[in-house]
Coordinates of C-alpha atoms and ligand atoms in Angstrom, one line a residue:
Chain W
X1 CA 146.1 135.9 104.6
X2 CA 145.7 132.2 104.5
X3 CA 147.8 130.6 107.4
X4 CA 147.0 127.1 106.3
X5 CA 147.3 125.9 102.7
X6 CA 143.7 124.9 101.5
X7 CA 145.1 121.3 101.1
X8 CA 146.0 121.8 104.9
X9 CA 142.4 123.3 105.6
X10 CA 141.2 120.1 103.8
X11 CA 142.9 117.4 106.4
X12 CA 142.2 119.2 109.2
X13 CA 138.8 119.1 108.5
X14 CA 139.0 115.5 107.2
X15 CA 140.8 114.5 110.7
X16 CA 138.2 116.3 112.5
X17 CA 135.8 114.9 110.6
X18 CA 136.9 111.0 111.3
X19 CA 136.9 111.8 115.4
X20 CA 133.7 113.6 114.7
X21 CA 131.4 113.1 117.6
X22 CA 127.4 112.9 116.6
X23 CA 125.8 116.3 116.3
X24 CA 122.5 114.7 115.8
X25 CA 121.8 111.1 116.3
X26 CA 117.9 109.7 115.1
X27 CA 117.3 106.5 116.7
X28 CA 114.4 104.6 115.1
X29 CA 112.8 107.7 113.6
X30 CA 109.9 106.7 112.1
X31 CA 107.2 109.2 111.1
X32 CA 103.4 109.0 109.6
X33 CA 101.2 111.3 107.9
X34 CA 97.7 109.8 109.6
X35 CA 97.8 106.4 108.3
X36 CA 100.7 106.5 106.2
X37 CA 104.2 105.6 106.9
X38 CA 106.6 107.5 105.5
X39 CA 109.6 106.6 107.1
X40 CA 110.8 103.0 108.7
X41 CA 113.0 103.0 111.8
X42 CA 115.8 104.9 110.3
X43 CA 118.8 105.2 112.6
X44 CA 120.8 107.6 111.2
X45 CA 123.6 109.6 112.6
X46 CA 124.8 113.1 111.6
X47 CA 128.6 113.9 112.4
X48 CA 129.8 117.2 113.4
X49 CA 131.4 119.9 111.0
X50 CA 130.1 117.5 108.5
X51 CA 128.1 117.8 105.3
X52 CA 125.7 114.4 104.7
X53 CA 123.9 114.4 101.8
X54 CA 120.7 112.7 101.7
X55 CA 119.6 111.3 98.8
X56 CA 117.3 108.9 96.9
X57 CA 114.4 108.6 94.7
X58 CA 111.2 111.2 94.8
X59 CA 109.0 110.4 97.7
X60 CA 111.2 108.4 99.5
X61 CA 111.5 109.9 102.8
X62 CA 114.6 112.8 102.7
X63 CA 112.4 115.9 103.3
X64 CA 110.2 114.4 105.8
X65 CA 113.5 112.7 107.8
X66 CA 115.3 116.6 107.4
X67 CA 111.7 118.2 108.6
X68 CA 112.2 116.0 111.7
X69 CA 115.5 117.3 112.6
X70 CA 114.2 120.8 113.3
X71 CA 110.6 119.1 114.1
X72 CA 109.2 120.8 111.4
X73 CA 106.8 118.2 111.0
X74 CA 105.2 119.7 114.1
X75 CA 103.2 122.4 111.6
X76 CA 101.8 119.5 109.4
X77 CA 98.2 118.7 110.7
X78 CA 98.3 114.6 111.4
X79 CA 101.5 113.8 111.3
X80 CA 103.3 111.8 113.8
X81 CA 106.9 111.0 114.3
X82 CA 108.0 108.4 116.4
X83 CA 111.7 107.1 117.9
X84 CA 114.2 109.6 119.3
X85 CA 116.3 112.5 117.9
X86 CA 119.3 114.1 119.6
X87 CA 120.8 117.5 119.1
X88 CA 124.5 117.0 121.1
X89 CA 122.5 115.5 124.5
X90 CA 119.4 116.8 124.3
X91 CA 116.2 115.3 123.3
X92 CA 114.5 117.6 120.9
X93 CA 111.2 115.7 121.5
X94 CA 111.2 116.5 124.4
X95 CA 108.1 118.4 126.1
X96 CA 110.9 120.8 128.0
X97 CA 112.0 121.7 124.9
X98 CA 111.5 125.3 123.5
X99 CA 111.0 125.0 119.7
X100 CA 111.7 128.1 118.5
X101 CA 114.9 128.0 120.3
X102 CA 115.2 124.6 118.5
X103 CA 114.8 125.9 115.1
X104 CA 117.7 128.6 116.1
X105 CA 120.1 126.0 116.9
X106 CA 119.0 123.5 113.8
X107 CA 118.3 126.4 110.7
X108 CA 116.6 125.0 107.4
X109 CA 117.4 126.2 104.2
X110 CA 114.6 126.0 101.3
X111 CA 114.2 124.8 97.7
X112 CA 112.9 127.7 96.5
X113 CA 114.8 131.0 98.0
X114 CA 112.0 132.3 100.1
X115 CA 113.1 136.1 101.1
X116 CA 110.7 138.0 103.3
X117 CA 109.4 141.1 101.2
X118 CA 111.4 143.2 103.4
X119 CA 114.9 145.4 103.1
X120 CA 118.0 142.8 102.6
X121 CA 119.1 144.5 106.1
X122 CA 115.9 143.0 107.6
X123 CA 115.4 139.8 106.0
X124 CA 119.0 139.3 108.0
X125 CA 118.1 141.1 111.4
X126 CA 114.6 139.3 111.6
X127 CA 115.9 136.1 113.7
X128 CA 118.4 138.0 115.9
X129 CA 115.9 140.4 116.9
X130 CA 113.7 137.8 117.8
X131 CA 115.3 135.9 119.4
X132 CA 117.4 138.8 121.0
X133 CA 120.5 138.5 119.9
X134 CA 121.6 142.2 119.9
X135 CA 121.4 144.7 122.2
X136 CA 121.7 147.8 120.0
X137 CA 122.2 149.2 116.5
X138 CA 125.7 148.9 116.5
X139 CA 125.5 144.6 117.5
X140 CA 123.0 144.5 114.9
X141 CA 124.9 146.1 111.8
X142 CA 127.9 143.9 112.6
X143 CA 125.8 140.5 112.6
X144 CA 124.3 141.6 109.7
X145 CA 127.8 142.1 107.9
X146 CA 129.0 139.2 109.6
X147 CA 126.4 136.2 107.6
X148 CA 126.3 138.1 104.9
X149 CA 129.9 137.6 104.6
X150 CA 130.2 134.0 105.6
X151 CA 127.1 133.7 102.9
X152 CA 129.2 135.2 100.5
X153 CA 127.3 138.0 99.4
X154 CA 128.3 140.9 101.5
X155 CA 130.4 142.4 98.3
X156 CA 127.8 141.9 96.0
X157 CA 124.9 143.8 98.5
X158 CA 127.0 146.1 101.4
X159 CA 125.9 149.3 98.7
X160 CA 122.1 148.1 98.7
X161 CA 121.4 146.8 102.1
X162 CA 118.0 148.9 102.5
X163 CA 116.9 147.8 99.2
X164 CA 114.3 144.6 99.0
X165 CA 115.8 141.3 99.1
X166 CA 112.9 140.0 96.8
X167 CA 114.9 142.4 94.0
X168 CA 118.3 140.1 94.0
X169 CA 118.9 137.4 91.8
X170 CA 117.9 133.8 92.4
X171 CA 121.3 133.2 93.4
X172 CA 121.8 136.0 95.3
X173 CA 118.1 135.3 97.1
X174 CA 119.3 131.8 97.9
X175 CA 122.1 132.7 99.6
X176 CA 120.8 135.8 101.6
X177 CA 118.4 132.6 103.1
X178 CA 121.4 131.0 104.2
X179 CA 123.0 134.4 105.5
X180 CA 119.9 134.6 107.2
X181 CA 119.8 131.0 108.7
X182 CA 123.5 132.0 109.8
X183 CA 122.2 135.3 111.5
X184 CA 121.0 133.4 114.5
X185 CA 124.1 131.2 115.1
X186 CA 122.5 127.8 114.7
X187 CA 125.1 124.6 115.2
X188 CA 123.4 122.7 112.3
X189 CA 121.7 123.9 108.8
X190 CA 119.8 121.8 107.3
X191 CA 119.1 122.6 103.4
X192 CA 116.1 121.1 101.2
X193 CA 116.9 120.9 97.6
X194 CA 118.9 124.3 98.1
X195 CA 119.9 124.4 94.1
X196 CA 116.7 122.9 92.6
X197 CA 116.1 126.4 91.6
X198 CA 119.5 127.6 90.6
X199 CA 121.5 128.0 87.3
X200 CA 125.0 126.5 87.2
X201 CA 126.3 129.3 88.0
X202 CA 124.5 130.0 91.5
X203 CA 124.3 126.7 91.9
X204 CA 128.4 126.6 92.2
X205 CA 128.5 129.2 94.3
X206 CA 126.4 128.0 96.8
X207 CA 128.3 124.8 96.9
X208 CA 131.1 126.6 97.5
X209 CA 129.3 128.3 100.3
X210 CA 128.4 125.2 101.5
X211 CA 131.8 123.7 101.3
X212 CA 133.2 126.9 103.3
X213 CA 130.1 126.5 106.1
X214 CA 131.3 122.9 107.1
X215 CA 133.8 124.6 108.9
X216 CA 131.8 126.0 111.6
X217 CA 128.4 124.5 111.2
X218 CA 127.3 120.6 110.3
X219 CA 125.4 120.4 107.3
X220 CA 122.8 118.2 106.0
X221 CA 121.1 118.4 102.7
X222 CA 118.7 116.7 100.5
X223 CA 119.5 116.7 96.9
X224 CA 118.3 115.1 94.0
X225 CA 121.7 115.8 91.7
X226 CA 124.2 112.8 92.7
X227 CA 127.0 115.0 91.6
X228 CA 126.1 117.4 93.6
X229 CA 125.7 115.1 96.8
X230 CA 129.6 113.6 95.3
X231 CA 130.6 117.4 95.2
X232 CA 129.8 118.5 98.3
X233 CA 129.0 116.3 100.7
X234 CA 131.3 113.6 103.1
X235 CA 128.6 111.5 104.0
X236 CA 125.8 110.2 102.3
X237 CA 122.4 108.3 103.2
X238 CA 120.2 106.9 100.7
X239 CA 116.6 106.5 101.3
X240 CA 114.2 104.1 99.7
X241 CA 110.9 103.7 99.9
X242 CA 111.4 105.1 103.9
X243 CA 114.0 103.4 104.6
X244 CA 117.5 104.1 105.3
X245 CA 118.8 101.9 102.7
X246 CA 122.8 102.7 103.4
X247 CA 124.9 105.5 104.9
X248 CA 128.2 105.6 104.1
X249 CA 131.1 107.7 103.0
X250 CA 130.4 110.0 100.1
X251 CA 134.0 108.6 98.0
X252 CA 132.7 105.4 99.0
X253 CA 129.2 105.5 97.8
X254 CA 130.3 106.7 94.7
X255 CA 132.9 104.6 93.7
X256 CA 131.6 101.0 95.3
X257 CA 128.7 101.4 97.0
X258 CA 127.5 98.3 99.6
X259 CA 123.6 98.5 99.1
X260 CA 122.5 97.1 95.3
X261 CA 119.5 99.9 95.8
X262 CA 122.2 102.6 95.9
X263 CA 123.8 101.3 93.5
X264 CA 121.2 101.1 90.9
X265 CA 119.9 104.5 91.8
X266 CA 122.9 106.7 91.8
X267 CA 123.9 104.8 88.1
X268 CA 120.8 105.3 86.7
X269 CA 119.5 102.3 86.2
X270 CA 116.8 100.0 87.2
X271 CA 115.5 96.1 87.0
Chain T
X1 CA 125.5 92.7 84.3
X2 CA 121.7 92.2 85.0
X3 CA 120.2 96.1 85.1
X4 CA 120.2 98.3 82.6
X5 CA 120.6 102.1 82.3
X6 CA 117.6 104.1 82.1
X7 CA 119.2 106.3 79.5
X8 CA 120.0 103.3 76.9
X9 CA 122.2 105.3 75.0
X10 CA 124.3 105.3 77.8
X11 CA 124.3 101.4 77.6
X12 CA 125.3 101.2 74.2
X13 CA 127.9 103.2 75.2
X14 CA 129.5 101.0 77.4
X15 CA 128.3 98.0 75.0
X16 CA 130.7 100.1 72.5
X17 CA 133.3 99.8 75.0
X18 CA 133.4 96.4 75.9
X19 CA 133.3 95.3 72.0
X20 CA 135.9 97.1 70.9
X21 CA 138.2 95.7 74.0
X22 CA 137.6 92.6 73.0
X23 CA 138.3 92.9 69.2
X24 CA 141.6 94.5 70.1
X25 CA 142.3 91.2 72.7
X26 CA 141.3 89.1 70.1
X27 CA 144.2 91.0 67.2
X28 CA 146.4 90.9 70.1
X29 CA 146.6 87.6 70.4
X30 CA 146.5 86.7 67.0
X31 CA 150.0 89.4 66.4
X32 CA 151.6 87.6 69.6
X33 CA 150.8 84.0 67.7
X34 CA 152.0 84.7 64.5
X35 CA 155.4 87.0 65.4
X36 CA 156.6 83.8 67.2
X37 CA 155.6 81.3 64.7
X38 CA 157.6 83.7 62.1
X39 CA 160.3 83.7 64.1
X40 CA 160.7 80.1 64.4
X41 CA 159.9 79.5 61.0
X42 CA 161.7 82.7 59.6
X43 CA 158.9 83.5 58.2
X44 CA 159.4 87.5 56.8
X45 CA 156.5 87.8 55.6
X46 CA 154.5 86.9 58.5
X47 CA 156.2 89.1 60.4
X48 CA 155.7 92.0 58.1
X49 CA 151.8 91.3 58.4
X50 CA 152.3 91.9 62.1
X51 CA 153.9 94.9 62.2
X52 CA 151.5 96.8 59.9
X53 CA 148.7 95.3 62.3
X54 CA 150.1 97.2 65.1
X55 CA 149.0 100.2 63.7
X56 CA 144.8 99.0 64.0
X57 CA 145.4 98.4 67.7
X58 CA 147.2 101.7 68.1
X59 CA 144.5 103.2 66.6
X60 CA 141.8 101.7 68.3
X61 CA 143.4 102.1 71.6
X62 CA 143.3 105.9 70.8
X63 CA 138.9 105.5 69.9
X64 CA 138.4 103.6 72.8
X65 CA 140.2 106.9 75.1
X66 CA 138.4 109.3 73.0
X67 CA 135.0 107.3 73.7
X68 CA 135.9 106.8 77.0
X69 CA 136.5 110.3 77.6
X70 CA 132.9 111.9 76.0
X71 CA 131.2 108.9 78.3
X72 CA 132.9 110.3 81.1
X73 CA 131.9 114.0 80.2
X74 CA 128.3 113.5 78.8
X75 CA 126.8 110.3 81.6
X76 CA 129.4 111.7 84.7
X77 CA 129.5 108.2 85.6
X78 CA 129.6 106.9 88.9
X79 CA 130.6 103.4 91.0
X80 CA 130.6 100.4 88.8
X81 CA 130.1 102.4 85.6
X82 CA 132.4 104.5 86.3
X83 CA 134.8 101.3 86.9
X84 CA 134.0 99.9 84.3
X85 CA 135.4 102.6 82.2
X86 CA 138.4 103.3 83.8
X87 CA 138.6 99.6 83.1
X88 CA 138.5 100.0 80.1
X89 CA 141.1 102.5 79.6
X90 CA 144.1 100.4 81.1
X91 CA 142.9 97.1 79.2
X92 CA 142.9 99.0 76.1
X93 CA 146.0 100.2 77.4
X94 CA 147.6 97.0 78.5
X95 CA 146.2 95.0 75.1
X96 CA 148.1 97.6 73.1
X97 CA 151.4 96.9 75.0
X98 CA 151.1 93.9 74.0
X99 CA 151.1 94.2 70.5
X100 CA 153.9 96.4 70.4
X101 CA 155.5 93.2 72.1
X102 CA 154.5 91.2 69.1
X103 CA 155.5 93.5 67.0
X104 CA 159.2 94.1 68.5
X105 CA 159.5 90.2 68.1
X106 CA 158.2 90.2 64.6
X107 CA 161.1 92.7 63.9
X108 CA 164.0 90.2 65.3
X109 CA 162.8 87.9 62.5
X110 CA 164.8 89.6 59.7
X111 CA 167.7 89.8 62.4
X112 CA 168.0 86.3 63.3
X113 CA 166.7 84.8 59.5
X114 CA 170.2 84.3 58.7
X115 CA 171.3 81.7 61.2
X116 CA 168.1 80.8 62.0
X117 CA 166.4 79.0 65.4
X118 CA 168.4 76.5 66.8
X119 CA 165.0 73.6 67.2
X120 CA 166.0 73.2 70.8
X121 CA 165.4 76.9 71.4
X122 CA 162.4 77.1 68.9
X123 CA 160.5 74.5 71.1
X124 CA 161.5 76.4 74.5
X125 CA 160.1 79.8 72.3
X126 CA 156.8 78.0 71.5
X127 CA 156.1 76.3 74.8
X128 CA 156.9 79.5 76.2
X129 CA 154.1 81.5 73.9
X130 CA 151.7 78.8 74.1
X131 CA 151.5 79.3 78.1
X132 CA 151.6 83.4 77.4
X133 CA 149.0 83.1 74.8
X134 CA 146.5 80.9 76.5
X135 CA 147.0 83.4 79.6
X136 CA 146.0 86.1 77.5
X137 CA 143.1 84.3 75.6
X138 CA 141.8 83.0 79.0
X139 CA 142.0 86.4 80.6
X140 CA 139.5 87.9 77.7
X141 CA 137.2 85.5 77.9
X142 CA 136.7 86.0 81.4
X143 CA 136.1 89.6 80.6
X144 CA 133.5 88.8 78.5
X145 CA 131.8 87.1 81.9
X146 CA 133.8 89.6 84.6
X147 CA 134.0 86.7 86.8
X148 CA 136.2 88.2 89.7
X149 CA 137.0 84.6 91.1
X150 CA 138.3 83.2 88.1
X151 CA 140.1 86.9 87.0
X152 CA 142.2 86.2 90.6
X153 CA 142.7 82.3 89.4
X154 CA 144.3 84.0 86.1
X155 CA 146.2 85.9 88.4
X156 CA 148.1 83.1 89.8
X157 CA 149.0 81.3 87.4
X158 CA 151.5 84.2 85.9
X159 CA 153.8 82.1 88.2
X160 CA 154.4 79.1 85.3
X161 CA 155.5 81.5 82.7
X162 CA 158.0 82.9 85.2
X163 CA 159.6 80.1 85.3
X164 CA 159.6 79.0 82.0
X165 CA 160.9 82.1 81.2
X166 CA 164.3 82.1 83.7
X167 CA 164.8 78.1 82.4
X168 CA 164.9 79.8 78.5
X169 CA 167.0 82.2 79.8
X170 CA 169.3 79.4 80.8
X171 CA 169.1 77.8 78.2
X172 CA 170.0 80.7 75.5
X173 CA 173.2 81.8 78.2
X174 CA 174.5 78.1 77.9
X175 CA 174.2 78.6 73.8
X176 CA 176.5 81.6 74.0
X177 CA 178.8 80.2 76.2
X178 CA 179.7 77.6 73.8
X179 CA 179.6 79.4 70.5
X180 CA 180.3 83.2 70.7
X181 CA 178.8 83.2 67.3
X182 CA 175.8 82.1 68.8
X183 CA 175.7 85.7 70.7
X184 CA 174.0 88.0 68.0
X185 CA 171.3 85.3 67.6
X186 CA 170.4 84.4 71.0
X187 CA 170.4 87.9 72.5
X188 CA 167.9 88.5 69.7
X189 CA 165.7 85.3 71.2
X190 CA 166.2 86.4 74.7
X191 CA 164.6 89.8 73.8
X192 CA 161.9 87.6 72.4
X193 CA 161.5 85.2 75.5
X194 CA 161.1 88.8 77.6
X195 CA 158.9 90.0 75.1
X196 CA 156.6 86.7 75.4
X197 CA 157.0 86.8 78.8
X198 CA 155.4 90.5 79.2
X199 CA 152.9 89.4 77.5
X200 CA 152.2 87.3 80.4
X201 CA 152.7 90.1 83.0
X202 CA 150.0 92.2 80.8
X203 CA 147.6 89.5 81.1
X204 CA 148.3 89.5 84.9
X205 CA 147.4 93.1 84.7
X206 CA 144.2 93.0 82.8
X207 CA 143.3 89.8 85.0
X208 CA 143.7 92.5 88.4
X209 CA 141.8 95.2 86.2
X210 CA 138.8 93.1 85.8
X211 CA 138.7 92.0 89.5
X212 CA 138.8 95.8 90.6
X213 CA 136.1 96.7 87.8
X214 CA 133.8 93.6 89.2
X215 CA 134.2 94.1 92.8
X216 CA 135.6 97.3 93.7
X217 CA 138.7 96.5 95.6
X218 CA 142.2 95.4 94.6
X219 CA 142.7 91.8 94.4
X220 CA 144.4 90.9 97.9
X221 CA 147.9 89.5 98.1
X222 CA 151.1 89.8 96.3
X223 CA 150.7 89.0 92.5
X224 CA 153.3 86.5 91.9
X225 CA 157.3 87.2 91.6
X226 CA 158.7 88.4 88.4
X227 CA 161.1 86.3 86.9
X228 CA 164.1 85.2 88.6
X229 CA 166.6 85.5 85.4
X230 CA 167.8 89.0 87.4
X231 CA 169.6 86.6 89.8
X232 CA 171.3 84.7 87.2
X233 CA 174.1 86.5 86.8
X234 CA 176.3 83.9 88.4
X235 CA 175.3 81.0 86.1
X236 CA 179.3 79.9 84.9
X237 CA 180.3 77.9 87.9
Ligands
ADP301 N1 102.4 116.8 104.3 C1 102.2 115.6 103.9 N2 101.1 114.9 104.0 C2 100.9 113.6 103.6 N3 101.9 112.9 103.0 C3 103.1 113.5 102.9 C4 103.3 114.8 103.3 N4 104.6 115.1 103.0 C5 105.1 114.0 102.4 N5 104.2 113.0 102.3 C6 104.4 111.7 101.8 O1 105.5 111.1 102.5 C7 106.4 110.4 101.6 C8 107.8 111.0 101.7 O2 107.7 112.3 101.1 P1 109.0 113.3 101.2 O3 109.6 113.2 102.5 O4 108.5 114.6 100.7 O5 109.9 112.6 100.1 P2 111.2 113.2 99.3 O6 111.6 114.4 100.0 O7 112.2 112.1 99.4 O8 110.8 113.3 97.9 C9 105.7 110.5 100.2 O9 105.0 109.4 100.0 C10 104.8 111.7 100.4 O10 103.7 111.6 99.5
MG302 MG1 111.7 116.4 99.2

């Protein structure tokens, strides 16, 4: 079934990667929540059919910089965000721009899975009906087979699709939010803390899910496990403090990386 | 190395580490000394004491692997940690090459007791281990301060014991040529003169190990030529 060997998979991706042209670019982003400053000028790029990683200590600035790439900070009363983000040309700050469309093209992923109270069928068919994606039954069934399959769970659900989705497993919930983020075709996910909640177990298999998704979508996730940032990511940007402290490749940051912050955070140590 | 883990089990971990490397330097060197200063004194019984201290470096090669190896697997260490063991590992590695070297020359004592050093030959064996030793003891005590500029000045120098080693190698071919019966001896010696200058080449090693632990890269250059005896083959006329 495989035409390419995994390895083969691997390098193409790699090579794609390496020519990657900027999904998102976030040009002196800075962003306040009234008279606090959370985040400092942070110009930060995100590459195409790329996972990046964001990590760093508690507080430092990697949900709010993710909430701005969907501008999800619009729904928190007095904050502010300041500098310019891109999605391929356009400026999602802009007024022209329609932000629900926005949020279809740039999906977010949760902490804690978050399934409507709804049939698994319609936790999947929500977004696509809303934003009219199907014209009839028929379209519907087959997007809804199609992300549950790229989420990986279509073998574990296709006998139960009209039963809650609140009734899986944490796991299983987790990824039927992703399937669900996929449902509407977005070009990039972004994922909050997306394992926080998860055994080992679920948590491997949504990094596997993850790792699969980088082929079609460009990824970026906050995290608070450096092996899982080293696991699953290609890129990675530490934040300190609101500031984008260093950005570099994931094998790189892990091995040697250039910033003495990083450094100190990812070993574990301090002073 | 000014921080320290939060976790400080983690740093007596690597505290373990770094201890036992340098106690197995330290027997190291002390094997290397003493296996040529038996074989230029034929000295059996200093050799025998040599040989049966290769086993405590064998043995704490293998701890320092099997401590390595739950660090690894309990602190899943990353960037210069994770160096710094892997560091580890080939010096532990490298220092226990070394004593076997001792060792194999501590064994050509019995072999050559009955002839004897020629004194010539004794003081080209000494020089010879005096530069390889002094390598080696230099290159442990800048592990103790993983200075990367003075690990890539170690690094350099291997160059002297190079060629001392080719002009022994001279030296001991010129002995055979003019007494076959020399052969049995000398061929012992030149085994020795390789062994002592591998010791070197070791201490280059650990010298390039250190740099990479400190710094992250490989040290930049060629590291200089091994020895040129393999184009001596033409020495008679
Ligand atoms: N809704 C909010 N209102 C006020 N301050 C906030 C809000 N969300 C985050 N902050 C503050 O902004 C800073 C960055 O927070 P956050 O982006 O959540 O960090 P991280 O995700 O890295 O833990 C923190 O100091 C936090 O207290
Ligand atoms: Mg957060």
């Amino acid at each position: 079934m495989n035409m390419m060997s995994e390895s083969a998979v691997e390098k193409a991706l790699d090579q794609k990667m390496s020519d990657a042209s900027h999904k998102m670019i976030g040009k002196d982003v800075s962003v306040y929540y009234g008279e606090k400053r959370a985040l400092f000028d942070v110009n930060l790029n995100v590459r195409e059919n790329t996972v990046t990683a964001l990590i760093g200590p508690s507080g430092c600035g990697k949900s709010t910089f993710l909430r701005c790439l969907n501008r999800m900070n619009d729904t928190i009363e007095h904050c502010r965000v300041t500098g310019k983000i891109t999605l391929d040309t356009d400026d999602i700050y802009d007024q022209a721009i329609d932000v629900v469309e926005l949020r279809a093209r740039v999906g977010m992923v949760f902490q804690k899975p978050n399934p409507f109270p709804k049939t698994i069928y319609e936790n999947i068919s929500y977004g696509p009906r809303i934003h009219g994606l199907s014209k009839n039954k028929a379209d519907m069934d087959q997007i809804v087979e199609a992300s549950l399959q790229r989420a990986g769970l279509w073998g574990e659900v296709k006998d139960r699709l009209h039963e809650s989705g609140t009734g899986l497993s944490g796991g299983q919930q987790q990824r039927l939010c992703i399937a669900r983020a996929i449902a509407v075709s977005p070009e990039v996910i972004l994922m909050d803390e997306p394992c926080s909640a998860l055994d080992p177990i679920a948590t491997a298999k949504v990094e596997e899910l993850i790792h699969e998704l980088r082929a079609n979508y460009t990824i970026v996730i906050v995290t608070h496990s450096m092996q899982q940032a080293a696991r699953v990511s290609q890129r990675t940007a530490m934040f300190h403090l609101g500031q984008l402290v260093e950005e570099n490749d994931t094998d790189k940051m892990f091995t040697n990386p250039d910033d003495q912050r990083t450094q100190d955070y990812i070993m574990g140590r301090f002073g | 190395m000014a921080s320290t883990h939060i976790l400080s089990a983690y740093d007596d971990e690597l505290k373990y580490l770094s201890r036992r490397i340098s106690e197995m330097g330290g027997l190291a060197e002390q094997m290397c000394s003493d296996a040529v200063r038996a074989l230029v004194n034929s000295d059996a019984a200093l050799a025998q004491k040599v040989i049966s201290d290769d086993v405590i470096l064998d043995h704490a090669e293998r701890e320092i692997g099997d401590k390595a190896i739950i660090t690894i697997a309990r602190r899943q260490p990353v960037a210069a940690d994770l160096r710094e063991i892997v560091g580890s590992l080939r010096i532990a590695s490298d220092l226990e090459r070394v004593g076997d070297l001792g060792k194999n020359t501590a064994k050509r004592v019995i072999a050559v007791q009955g002839t004897g050093v020629p004194r010539k030959l004794a003081r080209g064996l000494e020089h010879l281990s005096d530069l390889a030793l002094v390598q080696l003891k230099d290159v442990l005590d800048v592990y103790a301060t993983r200075s990367a500029e003075k690990a890539e000045a170690i690094r350099i120098r291997d160059e002297e014991i190079d060629a001392m080693y080719t002009s022994l190698f001279r030296e001991l071919l010129t002995y055979m040529m003019e007494d076959p019966r020399n052969i049995t001896t000398c061929t012992h010696l030149l085994f020795c003169a390789k062994n002592i200058e591998r010791i070197g080449d070791h201490a280059t090693n650990i010298a390039e190990t250190i740099y990479y632990m400190t710094t992250g890269a490989q040290p930049e250059g060629d590291r200089p030529k091994d020895d040129s005896s393999n184009t001596l083959g033409a020495i008679t006329e």
